[in-house]
Amino acid sequence: MEAEGLYLKALHKGGSSSELFYNIGNTYYRQGNLGKAIVYYERALKLDPTNSDARTNLEFVNSKITDKQIDSGSYLDSIWEGTVGMFRADTWAIIALAFFALFLGLVAAYLFSSAIIVKKSSFFGGLIVFAVTVFAVIISFSAANRINDHSDAVILPPSAQLSTSPREARSQSEQAFLLHEGTKVEIVDSISTPAEGKWYEVMVGHGERAWIKSTEVERI
């Protein structure tokens, strides 16, 4: 508990970092708070996808939760996510700049060289390098946007009953399904009412949707 307080104090005073999120996740795991541990390991990986310690611990904790995570994306989505997660956003930006500098060099070679083979090589090489540069720029923006995307959330209580509407289920027909601590969901909508408070519509698995109290999840 003391370590948790110190890390959270450092977070509020000094700002976030992947290593700090990782350490907070470890603290929650030692307390047996798997939901919170997953939240902070996920946050660590959002800032730095190359944090192998956070990834290893996240996979370990995910193996201990009740609901197994279902990948609802396609094979191409998985490839794209894996590519974006290879480096940090700023690293992808540096890669894009490096390829753009190479592209300018090839343009210069094409314009100022008198050798036909150099002109041909620089022309076709420039096309390839330009395409790679654009690709790296797109990935860099995607990686940066991922950091600011807080649509994913994690179930915190040992179990949470989701409803078919944004209120407590009043009958069995209004009960959607049960999720357990540590399950990751995607928030797709929200609503607040004086009587029921704030509720999130979440998506999980292969597109199943239901409503859950905002207090039972924490955004990543």
Short mmCIF file of C-alpha atoms in Angstrom, two decimals:
data_model
loop_
_atom_site.label_atom_id
_atom_site.label_comp_id
_atom_site.label_asym_id
_atom_site.label_seq_id
_atom_site.Cartn_x
_atom_site.Cartn_y
_atom_site.Cartn_z
CA MET A 1 0.00 0.00 0.00
CA GLU A 2 2.87 2.38 0.80
CA ALA A 3 4.48 1.72 -2.59
CA GLU A 4 1.13 2.33 -4.30
CA GLY A 5 0.79 5.71 -2.58
CA LEU A 6 4.33 6.73 -3.51
CA TYR A 7 3.92 5.74 -7.15
CA LEU A 8 0.54 7.48 -7.48
CA LYS A 9 2.01 10.59 -5.86
CA ALA A 10 4.87 10.51 -8.36
CA LEU A 11 2.33 10.10 -11.16
CA HIS A 12 0.37 13.18 -10.10
CA LYS A 13 3.48 15.28 -9.54
CA GLY A 14 5.82 14.21 -12.29
CA GLY A 15 3.52 13.04 -15.04
CA SER A 16 3.09 9.66 -16.67
CA SER A 17 5.69 7.31 -18.07
CA SER A 18 5.64 3.73 -19.25
CA GLU A 19 7.98 2.61 -16.48
CA LEU A 20 5.89 4.31 -13.80
CA PHE A 21 2.68 2.72 -15.09
CA TYR A 22 4.48 -0.63 -15.12
CA ASN A 23 5.56 -0.25 -11.49
CA ILE A 24 2.04 0.75 -10.43
CA GLY A 25 0.71 -2.32 -12.23
CA ASN A 26 3.15 -4.51 -10.29
CA THR A 27 1.98 -2.94 -7.03
CA TYR A 28 -1.67 -3.71 -7.78
CA TYR A 29 -0.80 -7.25 -8.83
CA ARG A 30 0.94 -7.88 -5.49
CA GLN A 31 -2.25 -6.71 -3.77
CA GLY A 32 -4.27 -9.21 -5.79
CA ASN A 33 -6.03 -6.41 -7.67
CA LEU A 34 -5.87 -7.93 -11.15
CA GLY A 35 -8.22 -5.42 -12.79
CA LYS A 36 -6.14 -2.42 -11.76
CA ALA A 37 -2.92 -4.25 -12.64
CA ILE A 38 -4.18 -4.84 -16.18
CA VAL A 39 -5.23 -1.19 -16.50
CA TYR A 40 -1.72 0.04 -15.69
CA TYR A 41 0.12 -2.57 -17.76
CA GLU A 42 -2.08 -1.55 -20.70
CA ARG A 43 -1.30 2.12 -20.04
CA ALA A 44 2.41 1.32 -19.94
CA LEU A 45 2.18 -0.34 -23.35
CA LYS A 46 0.19 2.55 -24.82
CA LEU A 47 3.07 4.88 -24.05
CA ASP A 48 5.78 2.40 -25.01
CA PRO A 49 4.78 -0.71 -26.98
CA THR A 50 8.38 -1.96 -26.68
CA ASN A 51 8.12 -2.29 -22.88
CA SER A 52 8.67 -6.05 -22.85
CA ASP A 53 8.35 -6.34 -19.07
CA ALA A 54 4.89 -4.76 -19.13
CA ARG A 55 3.84 -7.00 -22.03
CA THR A 56 5.08 -10.14 -20.27
CA ASN A 57 3.30 -9.24 -17.04
CA LEU A 58 0.11 -8.31 -18.88
CA GLU A 59 0.05 -11.69 -20.63
CA PHE A 60 0.68 -13.41 -17.30
CA VAL A 61 -2.14 -11.58 -15.50
CA ASN A 62 -4.52 -12.10 -18.43
CA SER A 63 -3.91 -15.85 -18.08
CA LYS A 64 -5.26 -15.65 -14.51
CA ILE A 65 -8.56 -13.85 -15.12
CA THR A 66 -11.88 -15.65 -15.51
CA ASP A 67 -12.95 -14.34 -18.93
CA LYS A 68 -10.47 -15.08 -21.70
CA GLN A 69 -9.96 -12.20 -24.06
CA ILE A 70 -11.43 -12.70 -27.54
CA ASP A 71 -9.76 -11.04 -30.50
CA SER A 72 -12.68 -9.64 -32.50
CA GLY A 73 -10.50 -8.16 -35.23
CA SER A 74 -9.52 -9.66 -38.57
CA TYR A 75 -6.13 -11.08 -39.50
CA LEU A 76 -5.25 -7.82 -41.29
CA ASP A 77 -6.25 -5.84 -38.19
CA SER A 78 -3.88 -7.97 -36.12
CA ILE A 79 -1.04 -7.35 -38.59
CA TRP A 80 -1.73 -3.61 -38.54
CA GLU A 81 -1.87 -3.47 -34.74
CA GLY A 82 1.35 -5.46 -34.53
CA THR A 83 3.08 -3.12 -36.97
CA VAL A 84 1.93 0.02 -35.14
CA GLY A 85 3.05 -1.51 -31.85
CA MET A 86 6.57 -2.32 -33.04
CA PHE A 87 7.88 1.11 -31.98
CA ARG A 88 6.85 4.19 -30.05
CA ALA A 89 5.06 6.98 -31.91
CA ASP A 90 8.13 9.26 -31.81
CA THR A 91 10.32 6.44 -33.13
CA TRP A 92 7.99 5.99 -36.10
CA ALA A 93 8.21 9.76 -36.69
CA ILE A 94 12.03 9.58 -36.73
CA ILE A 95 11.86 6.65 -39.17
CA ALA A 96 9.57 8.71 -41.43
CA LEU A 97 11.98 11.66 -41.33
CA ALA A 98 14.94 9.41 -42.14
CA PHE A 99 13.19 7.95 -45.19
CA PHE A 100 12.10 11.43 -46.29
CA ALA A 101 15.72 12.60 -46.12
CA LEU A 102 16.71 9.58 -48.21
CA PHE A 103 13.94 10.44 -50.67
CA LEU A 104 15.31 13.98 -51.04
CA GLY A 105 18.76 12.55 -51.67
CA LEU A 106 17.39 10.33 -54.43
CA VAL A 107 15.55 13.30 -55.95
CA ALA A 108 18.80 15.25 -55.97
CA ALA A 109 20.61 12.33 -57.58
CA TYR A 110 17.94 12.12 -60.29
CA LEU A 111 18.06 15.85 -61.02
CA PHE A 112 21.79 16.41 -61.01
CA SER A 113 23.30 13.15 -62.19
CA SER A 114 24.09 12.71 -65.87
CA ALA A 115 24.45 8.93 -65.68
CA ILE A 116 21.40 7.10 -67.05
CA ILE A 117 21.70 4.19 -64.62
CA VAL A 118 21.84 6.61 -61.67
CA LYS A 119 18.77 8.47 -62.93
CA LYS A 120 16.81 5.22 -63.36
CA SER A 121 17.89 3.84 -60.00
CA SER A 122 17.14 7.08 -58.15
CA PHE A 123 13.76 7.45 -59.89
CA PHE A 124 12.43 3.99 -59.07
CA GLY A 125 14.18 3.94 -55.70
CA GLY A 126 12.64 7.32 -54.93
CA LEU A 127 9.15 6.00 -55.63
CA ILE A 128 9.68 3.10 -53.25
CA VAL A 129 11.22 5.27 -50.53
CA PHE A 130 8.43 7.84 -50.88
CA ALA A 131 5.82 5.10 -50.41
CA VAL A 132 7.66 3.84 -47.32
CA THR A 133 7.83 7.42 -45.99
CA VAL A 134 4.07 7.89 -46.36
CA PHE A 135 3.48 4.52 -44.70
CA ALA A 136 5.72 5.47 -41.75
CA VAL A 137 3.94 8.81 -41.37
CA ILE A 138 0.55 7.08 -41.28
CA ILE A 139 1.77 4.62 -38.66
CA SER A 140 3.28 7.45 -36.61
CA PHE A 141 -0.06 9.29 -36.51
CA SER A 142 -1.89 6.05 -35.73
CA ALA A 143 0.48 5.32 -32.83
CA ALA A 144 0.07 8.87 -31.50
CA ASN A 145 -3.73 8.66 -31.75
CA ARG A 146 -3.68 5.38 -29.85
CA ILE A 147 -2.14 7.15 -26.84
CA ASN A 148 -5.07 9.60 -26.73
CA ASP A 149 -7.72 6.94 -27.36
CA HIS A 150 -9.44 6.03 -24.08
CA SER A 151 -12.27 3.94 -25.48
CA ASP A 152 -10.89 0.71 -24.01
CA ALA A 153 -11.68 -0.06 -20.38
CA VAL A 154 -11.24 -2.87 -17.85
CA ILE A 155 -13.79 -4.47 -15.51
CA LEU A 156 -12.77 -3.78 -11.88
CA PRO A 157 -15.13 -5.68 -9.51
CA PRO A 158 -14.92 -9.49 -9.17
CA SER A 159 -18.04 -9.74 -11.35
CA ALA A 160 -20.30 -7.26 -13.12
CA GLN A 161 -23.80 -7.90 -14.45
CA LEU A 162 -24.35 -6.05 -17.72
CA SER A 163 -27.82 -4.92 -18.75
CA THR A 164 -29.66 -4.61 -22.03
CA SER A 165 -30.46 -0.96 -21.19
CA PRO A 166 -28.66 1.76 -19.19
CA ARG A 167 -30.10 0.82 -15.79
CA GLU A 168 -30.01 -1.98 -13.25
CA ALA A 169 -31.53 -5.14 -14.68
CA ARG A 170 -35.05 -5.46 -13.22
CA SER A 171 -35.74 -8.89 -14.65
CA GLN A 172 -33.85 -11.79 -16.13
CA SER A 173 -34.76 -10.59 -19.62
CA GLU A 174 -32.89 -7.33 -18.97
CA GLN A 175 -29.71 -9.17 -17.97
CA ALA A 176 -27.29 -9.22 -20.88
CA PHE A 177 -24.29 -11.22 -19.64
CA LEU A 178 -21.84 -11.42 -16.76
CA LEU A 179 -18.24 -10.25 -17.00
CA HIS A 180 -15.46 -10.64 -14.47
CA GLU A 181 -12.51 -8.68 -13.16
CA GLY A 182 -9.83 -7.89 -15.71
CA THR A 183 -11.95 -8.29 -18.84
CA LYS A 184 -11.24 -5.60 -21.43
CA VAL A 185 -14.19 -3.92 -23.14
CA GLU A 186 -14.59 -1.14 -25.67
CA ILE A 187 -16.75 1.83 -24.70
CA VAL A 188 -18.92 2.82 -27.66
CA ASP A 189 -21.48 5.12 -26.00
CA SER A 190 -22.43 6.64 -22.65
CA ILE A 191 -25.46 8.16 -20.98
CA SER A 192 -26.14 9.86 -17.66
CA THR A 193 -29.45 10.22 -15.87
CA PRO A 194 -30.29 11.59 -12.41
CA ALA A 195 -31.94 8.33 -11.44
CA GLU A 196 -29.43 5.80 -12.78
CA GLY A 197 -26.18 7.77 -12.88
CA LYS A 198 -23.64 7.30 -15.65
CA TRP A 199 -23.66 4.13 -17.78
CA TYR A 200 -21.43 2.97 -20.62
CA GLU A 201 -22.49 0.93 -23.60
CA VAL A 202 -19.61 -1.47 -24.16
CA MET A 203 -18.64 -3.97 -26.83
CA VAL A 204 -16.86 -7.23 -26.03
CA GLY A 205 -15.96 -10.44 -27.82
CA HIS A 206 -17.39 -10.76 -31.32
CA GLY A 207 -19.38 -7.54 -31.19
CA GLU A 208 -21.72 -8.27 -28.27
CA ARG A 209 -23.01 -5.01 -26.74
CA ALA A 210 -24.51 -4.24 -23.35
CA TRP A 211 -24.62 -1.52 -20.68
CA ILE A 212 -22.52 -1.31 -17.53
CA LYS A 213 -22.20 1.17 -14.64
CA SER A 214 -19.35 3.59 -15.20
CA THR A 215 -18.09 2.85 -11.66
CA GLU A 216 -17.47 -0.79 -12.57
CA VAL A 217 -14.89 -0.08 -15.24
CA GLU A 218 -11.78 2.06 -15.61
CA ARG A 219 -10.68 3.53 -18.90
CA ILE A 220 -7.18 2.62 -20.05
#
